[in-house]
Coordinates of C-alpha atoms and ligand atoms in Angstrom, one line a residue:
Chain A
M1 CA 0.1 0.0 -0.2
K2 CA 1.1 2.9 -0.9
H3 CA 0.8 3.8 3.2
N4 CA 1.8 7.9 2.5
L5 CA -0.1 8.8 -0.3
Y6 CA -2.5 7.0 2.4
R7 CA -2.0 8.8 5.0
Y8 CA -1.8 12.3 3.5
I9 CA -5.8 11.9 2.0
L10 CA -6.8 11.1 5.6
G11 CA -5.0 14.2 6.6
I12 CA -7.5 16.1 4.0
A13 CA -10.5 13.9 3.8
D14 CA -11.0 13.9 8.1
N15 CA -11.1 18.2 8.5
S16 CA -14.1 17.2 5.9
L17 CA -15.6 14.5 8.6
I18 CA -15.7 16.1 11.6
L19 CA -16.8 19.6 10.1
G20 CA -19.0 18.3 8.8
Q21 CA -20.1 16.7 11.8
R22 CA -19.5 19.6 14.1
L23 CA -22.4 21.4 11.3
G24 CA -25.3 17.8 10.9
E25 CA -25.4 18.7 15.0
L26 CA -26.9 22.2 14.6
C27 CA -29.4 20.6 11.6
G28 CA -32.7 22.2 13.0
H29 CA -31.3 24.8 15.8
G30 CA -29.8 27.4 13.8
P31 CA -30.8 31.1 14.9
N32 CA -33.4 31.3 12.2
L33 CA -34.8 29.1 8.7
E34 CA -31.7 30.8 7.1
T35 CA -29.0 30.1 8.4
D36 CA -29.9 26.8 9.4
I37 CA -30.2 26.1 6.2
A38 CA -26.8 27.1 5.0
C39 CA -25.1 25.2 7.8
T40 CA -26.7 22.1 6.7
N41 CA -25.7 22.9 3.0
M42 CA -22.3 23.2 4.0
S43 CA -21.8 19.7 6.3
L44 CA -23.7 18.3 2.7
D45 CA -20.8 19.6 0.4
L46 CA -17.7 19.1 2.8
L47 CA -19.8 14.6 3.5
G48 CA -19.8 14.4 -0.6
Q49 CA -15.8 15.8 -0.7
V50 CA -15.2 13.4 2.0
R51 CA -16.9 10.3 0.4
S52 CA -14.2 11.0 -2.7
Y53 CA -11.7 11.2 -1.2
Y54 CA -12.5 7.8 1.5
Q55 CA -14.0 6.1 -1.8
Y56 CA -10.1 6.7 -3.5
A57 CA -8.1 5.8 0.3
A58 CA -10.0 2.6 0.6
K59 CA -9.3 2.3 -3.0
I60 CA -5.4 2.4 -2.2
K61 CA -6.1 0.6 1.3
G62 CA -7.8 -2.9 0.1
E63 CA -8.1 -4.9 2.5
G64 CA -11.7 -4.6 1.8
A65 CA -11.9 -1.4 3.9
S66 CA -14.5 0.9 2.1
E67 CA -15.6 5.3 3.0
D68 CA -17.7 3.4 6.7
S69 CA -15.4 1.7 7.8
I70 CA -12.1 4.5 7.1
A71 CA -15.1 7.3 8.8
F72 CA -16.8 5.3 11.2
L73 CA -13.6 2.5 12.3
R74 CA -10.7 4.0 13.9
K75 CA -9.4 4.5 16.1
E76 CA -9.2 8.3 18.1
R77 CA -6.2 8.0 17.3
E78 CA -5.7 7.7 14.4
Y79 CA -7.7 10.4 13.0
Y80 CA -5.7 13.6 11.6
N81 CA -8.2 16.0 11.5
V82 CA -6.7 19.6 12.8
L83 CA -7.2 20.6 16.3
L84 CA -9.7 24.3 15.0
V85 CA -12.2 21.5 13.1
E86 CA -13.5 19.0 16.5
Q87 CA -14.4 23.0 18.3
P88 CA -17.4 22.5 19.6
N89 CA -20.5 24.6 18.7
T90 CA -20.6 27.0 21.5
D91 CA -22.4 29.8 20.1
F92 CA -23.2 30.7 16.3
G93 CA -19.6 33.1 17.3
Y94 CA -17.5 29.8 17.5
T95 CA -19.8 28.3 15.0
M96 CA -18.6 31.2 11.7
A97 CA -15.3 31.7 13.7
R98 CA -14.4 28.0 13.2
Q99 CA -15.9 28.0 9.8
F100 CA -14.2 30.8 8.8
L101 CA -10.9 29.9 10.3
F102 CA -11.4 27.0 8.3
D103 CA -12.7 28.1 5.0
V104 CA -9.9 30.2 4.3
Y105 CA -7.1 27.7 5.1
H106 CA -9.9 24.9 2.4
L107 CA -9.9 27.4 -0.3
L108 CA -5.9 27.8 -0.5
F109 CA -5.5 24.3 -0.1
L110 CA -7.4 23.2 -2.5
T111 CA -6.3 26.0 -5.4
E112 CA -3.1 24.4 -4.8
L113 CA -4.4 21.0 -5.2
Q114 CA -5.7 21.4 -7.9
K115 CA -2.1 21.3 -9.7
S116 CA -1.6 17.5 -7.8
S117 CA 0.6 15.1 -10.0
D118 CA -2.5 13.0 -8.6
L119 CA -6.1 12.9 -11.2
T120 CA -8.0 11.7 -8.6
L121 CA -6.8 14.7 -5.8
S122 CA -6.9 17.1 -8.4
A123 CA -10.8 16.1 -9.8
I124 CA -11.5 16.4 -6.7
A125 CA -10.2 19.9 -5.4
T126 CA -11.7 21.5 -8.3
K127 CA -15.5 20.4 -8.0
S128 CA -14.7 21.4 -4.8
I129 CA -13.3 25.2 -5.5
K130 CA -16.8 26.7 -6.1
E131 CA -18.3 25.0 -2.9
V132 CA -16.2 26.0 -0.8
S133 CA -15.6 29.9 -2.5
Y134 CA -18.9 30.3 -1.8
H135 CA -18.2 28.2 2.6
Q136 CA -15.7 30.8 2.7
R137 CA -18.2 33.6 1.2
F138 CA -20.9 32.3 3.6
S139 CA -18.9 32.6 7.0
S140 CA -16.9 36.0 6.4
D141 CA -19.9 38.1 5.3
W142 CA -21.5 36.5 9.5
I143 CA -17.9 37.1 10.2
K144 CA -18.2 40.7 8.6
R145 CA -22.1 41.1 9.9
L146 CA -21.6 39.8 14.2
G147 CA -18.5 42.2 13.9
D148 CA -19.8 45.3 13.2
G149 CA -23.8 44.9 14.1
T150 CA -24.6 44.8 18.0
E151 CA -21.9 45.5 20.9
E152 CA -23.5 42.0 22.0
S153 CA -22.3 40.5 18.7
N154 CA -19.7 42.4 18.3
T155 CA -17.9 40.9 22.0
R156 CA -18.6 37.6 20.5
I157 CA -17.4 37.0 18.2
Q158 CA -14.3 38.8 18.8
T159 CA -14.1 36.0 21.7
A160 CA -14.7 33.6 19.7
I161 CA -11.9 34.7 17.7
N162 CA -9.7 34.8 20.8
D163 CA -10.2 32.0 21.4
L164 CA -9.9 30.0 18.0
W165 CA -6.5 31.8 16.7
T166 CA -4.8 29.1 18.9
Y167 CA -5.6 26.7 16.3
T168 CA -4.7 28.0 13.2
D169 CA -0.3 27.5 12.9
E170 CA -1.9 23.8 12.7
L171 CA -3.1 24.2 9.7
F172 CA 0.4 25.3 8.4
Y173 CA 2.2 22.4 9.5
L174 CA 3.5 19.5 7.6
T175 CA 3.9 15.9 8.7
D176 CA 6.4 13.4 7.2
A177 CA 3.3 12.5 5.2
D178 CA 3.1 16.0 4.0
K179 CA 6.9 16.3 3.5
A180 CA 6.8 13.1 1.2
M181 CA 3.7 13.9 -1.1
V182 CA 5.1 17.4 -2.1
E183 CA 8.1 16.2 -2.8
E184 CA 6.4 13.9 -4.9
G185 CA 4.6 16.4 -5.9
I186 CA 1.2 14.8 -5.2
G187 CA 0.9 17.2 -1.9
V188 CA 0.7 20.9 -0.5
D189 CA 3.5 22.3 0.9
V190 CA 1.1 24.1 3.4
A191 CA 4.0 26.4 5.1
T192 CA 3.5 28.4 1.3
L193 CA 0.2 29.2 2.8
K194 CA 0.6 30.6 5.4
D195 CA 1.0 34.9 4.4
A196 CA -1.7 34.7 2.1
Y197 CA -3.4 32.9 4.0
Y198 CA -3.1 35.6 8.0
K199 CA -3.1 39.0 4.7
T200 CA -6.8 37.7 4.0
V201 CA -8.5 36.7 7.7
S202 CA -6.9 40.3 8.9
E203 CA -8.6 41.6 6.2
V204 CA -12.2 39.7 7.1
L205 CA -11.7 40.7 10.5
E206 CA -10.1 44.4 10.2
E207 CA -13.5 44.9 8.1
A208 CA -16.0 43.5 10.4
R209 CA -14.3 45.5 13.2
I210 CA -12.7 42.4 14.7
E211 CA -9.3 42.7 17.0
I212 CA -6.5 40.5 15.7
P213 CA -5.7 38.3 17.8
E214 CA -2.1 39.5 18.7
S215 CA -0.9 35.8 20.8
K216 CA 1.5 33.8 19.5
Y217 CA 0.7 31.0 22.0
F218 CA -0.5 27.8 19.6
Q219 CA -1.7 24.8 20.0
K220 CA -1.3 21.0 17.8
G221 CA -1.6 18.0 17.8
G222 CA -4.5 16.4 15.6
K223 CA -2.2 15.9 12.5
Q224 CA -0.4 13.8 15.0
G225 CA -4.0 12.4 15.9
I226 CA -4.1 13.9 19.3
H227 CA -7.0 15.7 19.9
T228 CA -8.5 17.6 22.1
E229 CA -10.6 16.4 24.8
H230 CA -14.2 17.2 22.7
M231 CA -13.3 14.5 20.0
G232 CA -14.0 11.4 22.0
Y233 CA -17.1 12.3 22.4
L234 CA -17.5 13.6 19.2
L235 CA -16.5 10.1 17.6
A236 CA -18.7 8.0 20.5
D237 CA -21.8 9.8 18.6
M238 CA -20.7 9.5 15.2
Q239 CA -19.4 5.4 15.3
Y240 CA -22.6 4.3 17.7
M241 CA -24.3 2.9 15.6
Q242 CA -20.6 1.1 13.3
R243 CA -19.5 0.2 16.7
A244 CA -22.8 -1.0 18.7
Y245 CA -24.1 -3.1 15.6
P246 CA -21.0 -4.4 13.9
N247 CA -19.7 -6.2 10.3
M248 CA -23.7 -4.7 9.0
E249 CA -25.5 -3.0 6.1
W250 CA -27.4 0.0 6.4
Chain B
M1 CA -69.1 48.2 3.0
S2 CA -73.0 47.8 3.3
E3 CA -73.7 44.3 4.7
E4 CA -75.8 43.9 1.3
Q5 CA -71.9 44.4 -0.6
I6 CA -70.3 42.0 1.4
K7 CA -72.4 39.9 1.1
N8 CA -72.0 40.6 -2.7
L9 CA -68.7 39.9 -2.6
E10 CA -68.5 36.8 -0.5
E11 CA -71.2 35.2 -2.8
Q12 CA -69.4 36.1 -6.3
F13 CA -66.0 34.9 -4.4
E14 CA -68.0 31.2 -3.2
A15 CA -68.3 30.8 -7.2
R16 CA -64.9 31.5 -8.9
I17 CA -63.7 29.3 -5.7
A18 CA -66.7 26.4 -7.4
R19 CA -65.9 27.3 -11.0
D20 CA -61.3 26.1 -9.8
E21 CA -60.2 29.6 -9.8
K22 CA -57.6 30.3 -8.1
I23 CA -57.5 33.1 -4.8
E24 CA -54.7 35.8 -4.7
P25 CA -53.3 37.5 -2.2
K26 CA -54.4 40.7 -3.5
D27 CA -58.1 39.5 -4.0
W28 CA -61.2 40.1 -1.5
M29 CA -61.6 37.2 0.4
P30 CA -64.1 37.5 3.2
E31 CA -62.0 37.4 7.0
K32 CA -62.9 34.1 8.1
Y33 CA -61.1 32.5 5.0
R34 CA -58.5 34.6 6.1
Q35 CA -58.0 33.1 9.5
T36 CA -58.7 29.9 8.2
H37 CA -55.7 29.3 6.0
I38 CA -53.7 31.4 8.2
R39 CA -54.8 29.0 10.9
Q40 CA -53.8 25.4 8.7
I41 CA -50.9 27.0 6.6
S42 CA -49.0 27.8 9.7
Q43 CA -50.1 24.8 12.0
H44 CA -48.6 22.8 8.6
A45 CA -45.4 25.4 8.7
H46 CA -44.9 24.9 12.8
S47 CA -45.2 20.8 12.0
E48 CA -42.5 21.0 9.0
I49 CA -39.5 22.9 11.6
V50 CA -40.6 21.0 14.6
G51 CA -40.6 17.8 12.0
M52 CA -37.1 18.1 12.2
L53 CA -36.2 17.2 15.5
P54 CA -36.7 13.8 15.8
E55 CA -34.8 12.6 12.4
G56 CA -32.5 15.3 13.3
N57 CA -32.1 14.0 16.3
W58 CA -29.4 11.0 14.1
I59 CA -27.5 12.7 11.7
T60 CA -24.8 12.6 14.6
R61 CA -25.4 8.9 14.6
A62 CA -26.6 7.8 10.8
P63 CA -24.8 4.5 10.3
S64 CA -23.2 5.3 7.2
L65 CA -21.8 8.3 5.2
R66 CA -24.0 7.5 2.3
R67 CA -27.3 7.8 4.9
K68 CA -25.9 10.4 6.8
V69 CA -25.5 12.9 3.6
A70 CA -29.8 11.3 3.0
L71 CA -30.3 12.1 6.2
L72 CA -29.4 15.1 5.9
A73 CA -30.7 16.1 3.3
K74 CA -34.0 15.1 4.7
V75 CA -33.7 16.9 6.8
Q76 CA -33.3 20.2 5.6
D77 CA -35.9 20.0 2.8
E78 CA -38.2 19.7 5.9
A79 CA -36.9 23.5 6.6
G80 CA -37.3 24.3 2.9
H81 CA -41.1 23.2 2.9
G82 CA -41.2 25.2 6.8
L83 CA -39.8 28.6 4.8
Y84 CA -42.8 27.9 2.1
L85 CA -45.1 27.4 3.9
Y86 CA -44.2 30.8 6.2
S87 CA -43.8 32.5 2.9
A88 CA -47.1 31.6 2.0
C89 CA -49.1 32.0 5.7
E90 CA -47.1 35.7 5.2
T91 CA -48.9 36.8 1.9
L92 CA -52.0 36.8 4.2
G93 CA -50.4 39.5 6.4
I94 CA -48.6 38.3 8.9
S95 CA -45.7 38.1 10.0
R96 CA -43.1 35.1 10.6
D97 CA -42.3 36.6 13.4
E98 CA -45.9 36.3 14.7
L99 CA -46.1 32.7 13.7
Y100 CA -43.0 32.0 15.5
E101 CA -44.7 33.8 18.7
Q102 CA -48.0 31.7 18.0
L103 CA -46.1 28.3 18.3
H104 CA -43.2 29.3 21.3
S105 CA -45.8 30.0 22.8
G106 CA -47.8 27.2 22.5
K107 CA -51.1 28.4 21.1
A108 CA -50.7 27.3 17.8
K109 CA -50.6 23.8 17.1
Y110 CA -48.4 22.1 15.4
S111 CA -48.6 17.5 14.3
S112 CA -48.7 16.1 17.4
I113 CA -46.2 12.5 15.1
F114 CA -43.2 14.6 16.8
N115 CA -44.4 14.9 19.6
Y116 CA -43.1 10.4 20.1
P117 CA -39.4 10.4 20.1
T118 CA -37.1 8.4 18.0
V119 CA -35.3 6.4 20.0
T120 CA -33.7 4.0 16.9
W121 CA -32.1 4.5 13.4
A122 CA -35.3 2.0 12.9
D123 CA -36.7 5.3 13.4
M124 CA -35.5 7.1 11.0
G125 CA -37.2 3.7 7.9
A126 CA -40.9 3.8 9.6
I127 CA -41.1 8.2 10.4
G128 CA -40.5 8.1 6.0
W129 CA -42.2 5.0 5.3
L130 CA -45.4 6.0 7.8
V131 CA -45.0 9.6 8.2
D132 CA -44.2 10.5 5.4
G133 CA -45.9 8.2 3.5
A134 CA -49.1 9.5 5.5
A135 CA -48.5 13.6 5.4
I136 CA -48.4 12.4 1.8
I137 CA -51.8 11.0 1.9
N138 CA -53.3 14.4 3.7
Q139 CA -51.2 16.8 1.4
V140 CA -51.9 15.3 -2.4
P141 CA -55.3 16.9 -2.6
L142 CA -53.9 20.4 -1.4
C143 CA -51.8 20.9 -4.7
N144 CA -55.7 21.3 -5.6
T145 CA -56.7 23.7 -2.9
S146 CA -58.7 27.4 -3.4
F147 CA -55.9 29.6 -2.2
G148 CA -53.3 30.1 -5.1
P149 CA -49.8 29.9 -2.5
Y150 CA -50.5 27.2 -0.5
A151 CA -51.8 25.7 -4.1
R152 CA -48.5 25.9 -5.7
A153 CA -46.3 25.9 -2.2
M154 CA -47.9 22.0 -2.0
V155 CA -47.1 21.3 -5.4
R156 CA -43.4 21.2 -4.5
V157 CA -44.2 19.8 -1.0
C158 CA -45.4 16.7 -2.0
K159 CA -42.9 16.0 -4.8
E160 CA -40.8 15.8 -1.8
E161 CA -42.1 14.0 0.8
S162 CA -42.7 10.8 -2.4
F163 CA -39.1 11.2 -2.1
H164 CA -38.9 10.5 1.5
Q165 CA -41.3 8.5 2.1
R166 CA -38.7 6.2 -0.8
Q167 CA -35.8 6.4 1.4
G168 CA -37.4 5.5 4.1
Y169 CA -39.0 2.4 3.4
E170 CA -35.7 2.2 1.6
I171 CA -34.3 2.2 4.7
M172 CA -36.3 -0.3 6.5
L173 CA -35.9 -2.9 3.2
K174 CA -32.2 -2.3 4.3
L175 CA -32.5 -3.4 7.6
C176 CA -35.9 -6.2 6.7
Q177 CA -32.7 -7.9 4.6
G178 CA -30.2 -7.3 7.5
A179 CA -29.4 -9.5 10.4
P180 CA -31.6 -10.5 12.5
E181 CA -30.9 -7.5 15.1
Q182 CA -31.8 -5.1 12.1
K183 CA -35.2 -6.6 11.4
E184 CA -36.5 -6.6 15.1
M185 CA -35.0 -3.0 15.2
A186 CA -37.2 -2.5 11.5
Q187 CA -40.4 -4.4 13.4
D188 CA -40.0 -2.7 16.6
A189 CA -40.2 0.8 14.7
L190 CA -43.0 0.0 13.4
N191 CA -44.7 -1.6 16.9
R192 CA -43.8 2.2 18.2
W193 CA -45.1 4.3 14.8
W194 CA -47.4 2.2 13.8
W195 CA -50.7 4.1 15.6
P196 CA -49.7 8.0 16.2
S197 CA -49.7 7.9 12.0
L198 CA -53.0 6.6 12.3
M199 CA -53.7 9.7 13.8
M200 CA -52.3 11.8 11.6
F201 CA -55.9 11.4 9.7
G202 CA -57.5 13.7 12.6
P203 CA -60.9 12.4 14.5
T204 CA -63.1 10.1 13.2
D205 CA -66.1 11.9 10.9
A206 CA -68.1 12.4 14.1
E207 CA -65.9 14.1 16.0
S208 CA -64.1 16.2 13.8
T209 CA -65.8 20.1 13.1
H210 CA -65.8 22.5 10.1
T211 CA -65.0 19.8 7.9
E212 CA -67.6 21.1 5.3
Q213 CA -66.3 24.9 5.5
S214 CA -63.2 23.1 4.4
M215 CA -64.6 21.4 2.2
K216 CA -66.0 23.9 -0.1
W217 CA -62.8 26.1 0.4
K218 CA -60.8 23.2 -0.7
L219 CA -58.9 23.0 2.0
K220 CA -60.4 19.0 2.8
R221 CA -62.0 16.8 -0.2
K222 CA -61.6 13.4 1.6
T223 CA -63.3 13.0 5.1
N224 CA -60.2 12.1 8.3
D225 CA -62.0 8.4 7.9
E226 CA -61.1 7.8 4.5
L227 CA -58.3 9.4 4.4
R228 CA -57.2 6.9 6.8
Q229 CA -58.5 4.0 5.7
Q230 CA -56.5 5.1 2.0
F231 CA -53.1 4.8 3.8
I232 CA -54.0 1.4 5.9
D233 CA -55.0 -0.3 2.2
Q234 CA -51.7 1.1 0.5
T235 CA -49.5 0.7 3.8
V236 CA -50.8 -3.4 4.6
P237 CA -49.2 -4.7 1.4
Q238 CA -46.0 -2.7 1.8
A239 CA -45.7 -4.3 6.0
E240 CA -45.6 -7.4 3.7
I241 CA -43.2 -7.5 1.0
L242 CA -41.1 -6.4 4.4
G243 CA -41.9 -9.6 5.8
L244 CA -43.2 -7.1 9.0
T245 CA -46.3 -7.8 11.6
I246 CA -49.3 -4.3 11.7
P247 CA -49.6 -4.7 15.1
D248 CA -53.0 -4.2 15.4
P249 CA -54.7 -8.0 16.1
D250 CA -57.8 -6.6 14.6
L251 CA -56.5 -5.7 11.6
K252 CA -58.4 -8.4 8.6
W253 CA -59.1 -7.8 5.2
N254 CA -63.1 -7.4 3.9
E255 CA -63.6 -8.6 0.5
E256 CA -67.3 -6.7 0.6
R257 CA -65.7 -4.0 1.4
G258 CA -62.3 -4.9 -0.9
S259 CA -60.9 -2.9 2.1
Y260 CA -59.3 -3.7 5.0
D261 CA -60.9 -3.8 9.1
F262 CA -58.1 -2.6 11.3
G263 CA -58.8 -2.0 16.0
E264 CA -59.8 0.7 17.7
I265 CA -57.2 3.5 17.8
N266 CA -56.5 5.1 21.9
W267 CA -58.6 8.0 21.5
D268 CA -57.5 8.7 24.6
E269 CA -54.0 9.1 23.9
F270 CA -54.5 11.3 20.6
W271 CA -55.9 14.0 23.2
Q272 CA -53.4 13.4 25.7
V273 CA -50.3 14.1 23.0
V274 CA -53.1 16.6 21.4
K275 CA -53.8 18.4 24.2
G276 CA -49.8 18.7 25.1
H277 CA -49.0 15.3 27.6
G278 CA -47.1 12.9 25.3
P279 CA -43.6 11.8 25.1
M280 CA -41.4 14.6 23.8
N281 CA -44.2 17.9 24.3
K282 CA -42.2 19.7 26.6
E283 CA -38.7 18.3 25.1
R284 CA -39.4 19.6 21.4
M285 CA -40.9 23.3 22.6
K286 CA -37.6 23.5 24.5
A287 CA -35.9 22.8 21.4
R288 CA -38.1 25.7 19.2
V289 CA -37.9 28.1 22.4
G290 CA -34.2 27.5 22.8
A291 CA -33.2 27.7 19.8
W292 CA -34.8 30.8 18.6
E293 CA -33.1 32.9 22.1
R294 CA -30.3 31.1 21.5
G295 CA -30.5 32.8 18.1
E296 CA -32.1 36.1 20.2
W297 CA -28.2 38.0 19.6
V298 CA -27.2 37.0 15.5
R299 CA -30.9 37.9 14.3
D300 CA -30.0 41.2 16.1
A301 CA -26.7 41.3 15.2
A302 CA -28.3 40.8 11.6
M303 CA -30.8 43.3 11.3
A304 CA -28.2 46.5 13.2
H305 CA -25.4 45.6 10.3
A306 CA -28.0 45.9 7.9
E307 CA -29.1 49.1 9.1
K308 CA -25.8 50.1 9.4
Q309 CA -25.2 49.1 5.8
Q310 CA -27.8 51.0 4.7
E311 CA -27.0 54.3 6.5
R312 CA -23.2 54.4 4.9
K313 CA -24.7 53.8 1.2
E314 CA -27.3 57.4 2.2
K315 CA -23.4 59.1 3.5
Q316 CA -22.0 58.3 0.7
A317 CA -24.3 58.8 -2.1
V318 CA -24.3 62.7 0.0
Ligands
FE2_1 FE1 -45.2 17.5 5.7
FE2_2 FE1 -41.7 18.2 4.6
FE2_3 FE1 -40.7 14.7 4.8

């Protein structure tokens, strides 16, 4: 098996899976019907992308692997999503801040992944890019609305941005599998996206009257499978059926 | 307007409906027509959005990615149905905020079926198959109802509901073809959802009020008992294909009537749930009111931002 490629795909797809799962929690509980529908849409887009990635990963892995065995049957230490996407839906401010901080990265990432020498990955990137540019527009608009809106909304979104900022640096960290894939012309060198990322993020925050956090203390670990305490509960929920009723078709 | 003039208008109005013409929001209509439609359409809209909760309960736990995506899309469709129906209702001169207020204060009703809990994955199958199935039987006649915006909303809604029903049945089919535990799960779901689904058609005709008026306005074309019978006759053979047993010992084909005879519905349970004391009434309201209250600062922010943007634009124009 092409071990590095397999790990590399998980590193991409797990972000979409975990973020899609988080957005799915909100379905039916949004601040109004329009945002409810929009958050469900983003969840659907992300999970659609996940299925393409995992179907490809399952082919590479062989041994009877399937999109579902990959999605549901790994141990917590074997999920490689960044810490940012597993953070909870504390309030709508956190949900939008998490979305925005991820979307800006995601769009830059997919734009580069389109150039991958791996044709399956570049095709998935091309297909996903339209969806993700819409996500970024949606979350940026909400960042601006919440930042500019009322004093309360400004305080709340500022708090969310401050709290989640610590997870942004991990986006630009390369694992060994990432490095190997960059060398083969398959992977994206995410370190090179960092300046563009903080530039776009800062522009939107400024327009939204949100202060750019100055903290230089960052958290990472997700890309190595070391997660925050939230992750275990998310997985317990997500894996429940597959664990309680093993080896069945649904 | 004199009484005579109003009487004249009413006669013309009823004649238009009898000729199968659509009534549009700008047309003159009797106050009673307006109020009845606000009540019925908003009740329907509330049912769609409260109905998101029991199924939303399984999105995070769906057993496969395919099922998760399909369930998300289904619950999202229900949100869309709520959206068109609220819009149709707003054309009658009431705001969405007022309608929510009626729901949250308990003044407005919604379909009682959503006051039952979803306790296993098979409930996603049973709801699609039975609840969306019963909804279709109730709603197909509304595609020809007299009020234009409602009729048009229902055409779109019914198309999606039949897709939901097929999807629900397919979940059941998969369970019934699966391991014994899965088939048991399916039977258990049918046992719990069968009677509440029959109750979705409302009280018996003998007990049912304002049927005549509703028939005239094409809000109803068949009686509750006729629709219920249609549902049973349609569903029993589907259960047979699944190899599941309908939980009614009195269910029996009646050759003479060409229909199934069935057992007595527990009307005490029906009224208990309608009056707000079902297993999940309080939870459902808590979830709706909670989402609305937690969202208040968000809606306020959006409004304030829009106003500020408008001001900025005006200043620039000067
Ligand atoms: Fe409906
Ligand atoms: Fe619906
Ligand atoms: Fe439906």
